[in-house]
Short mmCIF file of C-alpha atoms in Angstrom, two decimals:
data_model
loop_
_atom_site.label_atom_id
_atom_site.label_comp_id
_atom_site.label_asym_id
_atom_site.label_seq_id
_atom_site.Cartn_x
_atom_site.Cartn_y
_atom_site.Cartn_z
CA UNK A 1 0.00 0.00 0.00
CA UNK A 2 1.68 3.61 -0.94
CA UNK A 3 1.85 5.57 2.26
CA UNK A 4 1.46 9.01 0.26
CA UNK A 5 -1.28 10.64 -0.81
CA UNK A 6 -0.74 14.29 -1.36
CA UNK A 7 1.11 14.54 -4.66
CA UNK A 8 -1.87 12.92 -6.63
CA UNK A 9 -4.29 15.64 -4.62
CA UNK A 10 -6.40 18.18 -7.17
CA UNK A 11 -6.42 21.15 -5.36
CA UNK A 12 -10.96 22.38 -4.64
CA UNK A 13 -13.27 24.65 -3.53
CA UNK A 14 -12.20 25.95 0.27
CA UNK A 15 -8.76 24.73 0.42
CA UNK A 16 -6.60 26.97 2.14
CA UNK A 17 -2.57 27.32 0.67
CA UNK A 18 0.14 28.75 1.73
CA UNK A 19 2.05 30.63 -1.29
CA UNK A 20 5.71 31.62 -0.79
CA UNK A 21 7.80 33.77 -3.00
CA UNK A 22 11.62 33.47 -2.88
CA UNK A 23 12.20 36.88 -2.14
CA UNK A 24 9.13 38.36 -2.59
CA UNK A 25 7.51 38.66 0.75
CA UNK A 26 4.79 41.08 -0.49
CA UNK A 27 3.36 37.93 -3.05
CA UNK A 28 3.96 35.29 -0.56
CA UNK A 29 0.82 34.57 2.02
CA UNK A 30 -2.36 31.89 2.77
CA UNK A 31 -5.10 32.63 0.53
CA UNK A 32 -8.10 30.11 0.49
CA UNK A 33 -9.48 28.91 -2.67
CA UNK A 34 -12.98 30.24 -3.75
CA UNK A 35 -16.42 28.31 -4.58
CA UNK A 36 -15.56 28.90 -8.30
CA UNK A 37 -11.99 27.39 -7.69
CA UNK A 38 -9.89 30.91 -7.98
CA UNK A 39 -7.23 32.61 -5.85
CA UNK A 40 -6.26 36.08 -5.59
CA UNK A 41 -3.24 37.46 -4.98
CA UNK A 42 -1.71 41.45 -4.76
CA UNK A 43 -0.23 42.62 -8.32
CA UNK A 44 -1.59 39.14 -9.47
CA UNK A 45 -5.41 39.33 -9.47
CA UNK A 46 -7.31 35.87 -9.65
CA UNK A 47 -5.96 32.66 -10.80
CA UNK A 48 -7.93 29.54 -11.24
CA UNK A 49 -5.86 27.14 -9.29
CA UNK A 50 -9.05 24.07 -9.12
CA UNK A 51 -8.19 20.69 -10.56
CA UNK A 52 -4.37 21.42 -10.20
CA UNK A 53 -1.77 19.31 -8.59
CA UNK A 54 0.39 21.22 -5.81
CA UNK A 55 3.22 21.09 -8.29
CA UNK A 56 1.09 22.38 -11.49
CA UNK A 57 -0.41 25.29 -9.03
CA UNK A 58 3.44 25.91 -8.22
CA UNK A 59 4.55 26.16 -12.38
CA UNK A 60 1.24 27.90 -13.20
CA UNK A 61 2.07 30.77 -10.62
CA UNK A 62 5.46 31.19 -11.55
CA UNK A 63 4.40 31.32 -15.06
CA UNK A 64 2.41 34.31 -14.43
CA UNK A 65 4.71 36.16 -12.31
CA UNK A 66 7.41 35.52 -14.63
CA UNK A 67 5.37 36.97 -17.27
CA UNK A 68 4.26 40.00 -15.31
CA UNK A 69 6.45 40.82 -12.43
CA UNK A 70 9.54 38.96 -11.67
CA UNK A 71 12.43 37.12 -13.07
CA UNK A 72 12.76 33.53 -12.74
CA UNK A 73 10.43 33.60 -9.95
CA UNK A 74 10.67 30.43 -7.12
CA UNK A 75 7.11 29.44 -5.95
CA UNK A 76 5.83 27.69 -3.48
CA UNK A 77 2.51 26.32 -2.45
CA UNK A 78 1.74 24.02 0.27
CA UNK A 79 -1.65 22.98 0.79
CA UNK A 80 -2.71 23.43 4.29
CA UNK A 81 -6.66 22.35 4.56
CA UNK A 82 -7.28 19.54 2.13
CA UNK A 83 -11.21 20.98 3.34
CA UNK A 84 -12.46 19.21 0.41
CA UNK A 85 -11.21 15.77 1.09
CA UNK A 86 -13.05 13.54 3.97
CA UNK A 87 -12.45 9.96 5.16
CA UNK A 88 -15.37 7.54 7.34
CA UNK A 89 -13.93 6.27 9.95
CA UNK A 90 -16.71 3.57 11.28
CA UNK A 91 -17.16 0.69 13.59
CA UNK A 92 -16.29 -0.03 16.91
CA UNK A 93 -14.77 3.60 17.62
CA UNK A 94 -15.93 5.99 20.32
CA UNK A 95 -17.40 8.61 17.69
CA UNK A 96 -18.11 7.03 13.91
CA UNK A 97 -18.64 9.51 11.75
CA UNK A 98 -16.99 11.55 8.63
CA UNK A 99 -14.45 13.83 9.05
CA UNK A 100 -12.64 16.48 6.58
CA UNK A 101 -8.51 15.80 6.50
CA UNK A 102 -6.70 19.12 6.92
CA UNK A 103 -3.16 18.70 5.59
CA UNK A 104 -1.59 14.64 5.35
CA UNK A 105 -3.44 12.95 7.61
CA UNK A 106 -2.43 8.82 9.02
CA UNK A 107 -4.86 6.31 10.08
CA UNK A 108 -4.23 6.54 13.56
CA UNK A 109 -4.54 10.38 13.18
CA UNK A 110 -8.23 9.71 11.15
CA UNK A 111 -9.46 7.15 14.24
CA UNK A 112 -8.08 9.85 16.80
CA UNK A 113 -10.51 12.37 15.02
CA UNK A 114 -13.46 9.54 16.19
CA UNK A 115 -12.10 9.37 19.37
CA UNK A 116 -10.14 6.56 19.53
CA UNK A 117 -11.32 2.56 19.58
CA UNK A 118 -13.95 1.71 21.82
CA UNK A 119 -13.54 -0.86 24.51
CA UNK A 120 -14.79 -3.67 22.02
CA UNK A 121 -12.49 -2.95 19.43
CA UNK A 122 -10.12 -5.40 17.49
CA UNK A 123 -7.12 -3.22 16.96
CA UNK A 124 -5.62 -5.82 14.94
CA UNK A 125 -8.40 -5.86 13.07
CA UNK A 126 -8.98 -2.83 11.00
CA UNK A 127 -9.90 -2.28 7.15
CA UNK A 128 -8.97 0.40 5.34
CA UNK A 129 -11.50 0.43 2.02
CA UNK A 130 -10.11 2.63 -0.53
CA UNK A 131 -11.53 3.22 -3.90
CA UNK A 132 -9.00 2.56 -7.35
CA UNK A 133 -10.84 3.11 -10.45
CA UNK A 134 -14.19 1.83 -10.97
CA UNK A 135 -12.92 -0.90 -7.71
CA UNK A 136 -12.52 -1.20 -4.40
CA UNK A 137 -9.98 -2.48 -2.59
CA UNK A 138 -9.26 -3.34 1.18
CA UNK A 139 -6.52 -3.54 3.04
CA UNK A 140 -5.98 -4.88 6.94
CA UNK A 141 -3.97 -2.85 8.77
CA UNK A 142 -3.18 -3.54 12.48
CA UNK A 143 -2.98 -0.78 14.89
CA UNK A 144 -0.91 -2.48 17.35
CA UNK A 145 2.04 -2.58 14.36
CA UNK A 146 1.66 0.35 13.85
CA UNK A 147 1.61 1.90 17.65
CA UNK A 148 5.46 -0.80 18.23
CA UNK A 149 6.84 0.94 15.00
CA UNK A 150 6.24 -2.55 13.45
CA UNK A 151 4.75 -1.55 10.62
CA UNK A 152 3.97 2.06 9.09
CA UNK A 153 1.17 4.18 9.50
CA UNK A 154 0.09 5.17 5.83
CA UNK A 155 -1.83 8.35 4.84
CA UNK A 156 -5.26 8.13 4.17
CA UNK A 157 -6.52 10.05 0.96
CA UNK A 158 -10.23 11.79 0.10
CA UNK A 159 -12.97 9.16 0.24
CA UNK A 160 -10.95 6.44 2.25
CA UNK A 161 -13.33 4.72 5.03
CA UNK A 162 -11.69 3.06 7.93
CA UNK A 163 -13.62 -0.08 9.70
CA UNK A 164 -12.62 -1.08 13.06
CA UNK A 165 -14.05 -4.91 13.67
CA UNK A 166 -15.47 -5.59 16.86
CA UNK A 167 -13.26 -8.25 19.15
CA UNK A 168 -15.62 -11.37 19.45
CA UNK A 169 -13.86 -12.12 22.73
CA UNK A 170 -14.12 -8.60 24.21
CA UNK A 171 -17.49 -8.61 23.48
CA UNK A 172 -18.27 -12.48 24.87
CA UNK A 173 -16.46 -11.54 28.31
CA UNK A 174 -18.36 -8.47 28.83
CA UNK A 175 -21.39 -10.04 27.99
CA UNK A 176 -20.39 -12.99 30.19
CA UNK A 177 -19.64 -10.42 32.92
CA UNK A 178 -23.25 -9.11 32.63
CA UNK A 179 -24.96 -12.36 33.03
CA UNK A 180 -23.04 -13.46 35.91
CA UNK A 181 -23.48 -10.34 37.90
CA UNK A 182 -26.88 -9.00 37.32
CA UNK A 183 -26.40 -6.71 39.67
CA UNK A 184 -24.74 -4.32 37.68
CA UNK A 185 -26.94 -3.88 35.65
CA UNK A 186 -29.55 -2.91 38.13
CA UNK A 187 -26.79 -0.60 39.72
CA UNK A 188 -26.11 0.78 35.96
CA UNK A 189 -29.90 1.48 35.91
CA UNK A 190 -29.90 3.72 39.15
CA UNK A 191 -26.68 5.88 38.41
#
């Protein structure tokens, strides 16, 4: 499984870059991209920056400052709120829901977003479902790798949804627990 997923980002609506200009501090500064997919920038005006890769919004800017203001001009733009790019993180966490991805974002920085696993969760036991083409594929990924530096902890890209499997066991002894002391449940009842 690649462990990137910025480069092959298309820059949308509300994303918020940072824009540096080698030696041109006046040029350089966060702008936010617009519901029609434009920037603006001083002695620049509005550039249509939507659809573009970091790296194409980095040649297309120098392109036009080269044309109209500077010399060679070194640009760069570093996307800081992917706000248009969400992953589902689902299952036995302590908050499922969706959530947007501001910058690169891991898996065990999308399930912290939900909270963290719940008590039933099988940490070893997690799926992360991401679209490729017209398919789907799946990939298991175990947390506890991940948290011993066994294994990496890959980015997750826009549209990615994260499944946490319950832990049969976890839920058997709890359930176990219940039936044998019935007490707690009345006492859960009253509090």
């Amino acid at each position: 499984m690649q462990t990137s997923g910025v480069e092959d980002y298309r820059i949308g609506a509300a994303d918020l870059l940072d824009i540096k200009v080698f030696q041109a501090d006046e040029l350089s500064r966060e702008v936010r991209v617009d519901a029609h997919g434009n920037i603006t920038l001083p002695l620049v005006g509005k550039i249509p920056v939507a659809g573009l890769t970091q790296s194409e919004a980095e040649q297309k800017l120098a392109s036009i400052m080269q044309r109209n203001l500077l010399q060679n001009p070194q640009v760069t733009v570093f996307i800081k709120e992917f706000t248009s790019q969400r992953v589902t993180v689902e299952g036995q966490v302590k908050k499922p829901g969706v959530y947007p991805l501001a910058g690169q974002t891991s898996v065990l920085q999308a399930i912290a977003m939900a909270e963290g696993p719940s008590d039933l969760a099988a940490t070893d036991k997690v799926v992360l479902f991401r679209r490729q083409g017209s398919q789907s594929k799946a990939h298991l990924i175990d947390l506890n790798a991940i948290r011993n530096g066994k294994a990496p902890d890959p980015y997750v890209r826009n549209d990615d949804r994260i499944v946490i499997h319950r832990s049969d066991s976890r839920f058997w002894m709890r359930e176990t627990a219940t039936i044998l002391n019935p007490f707690a449940t009345l006492n859960s009842l009253f509090n």
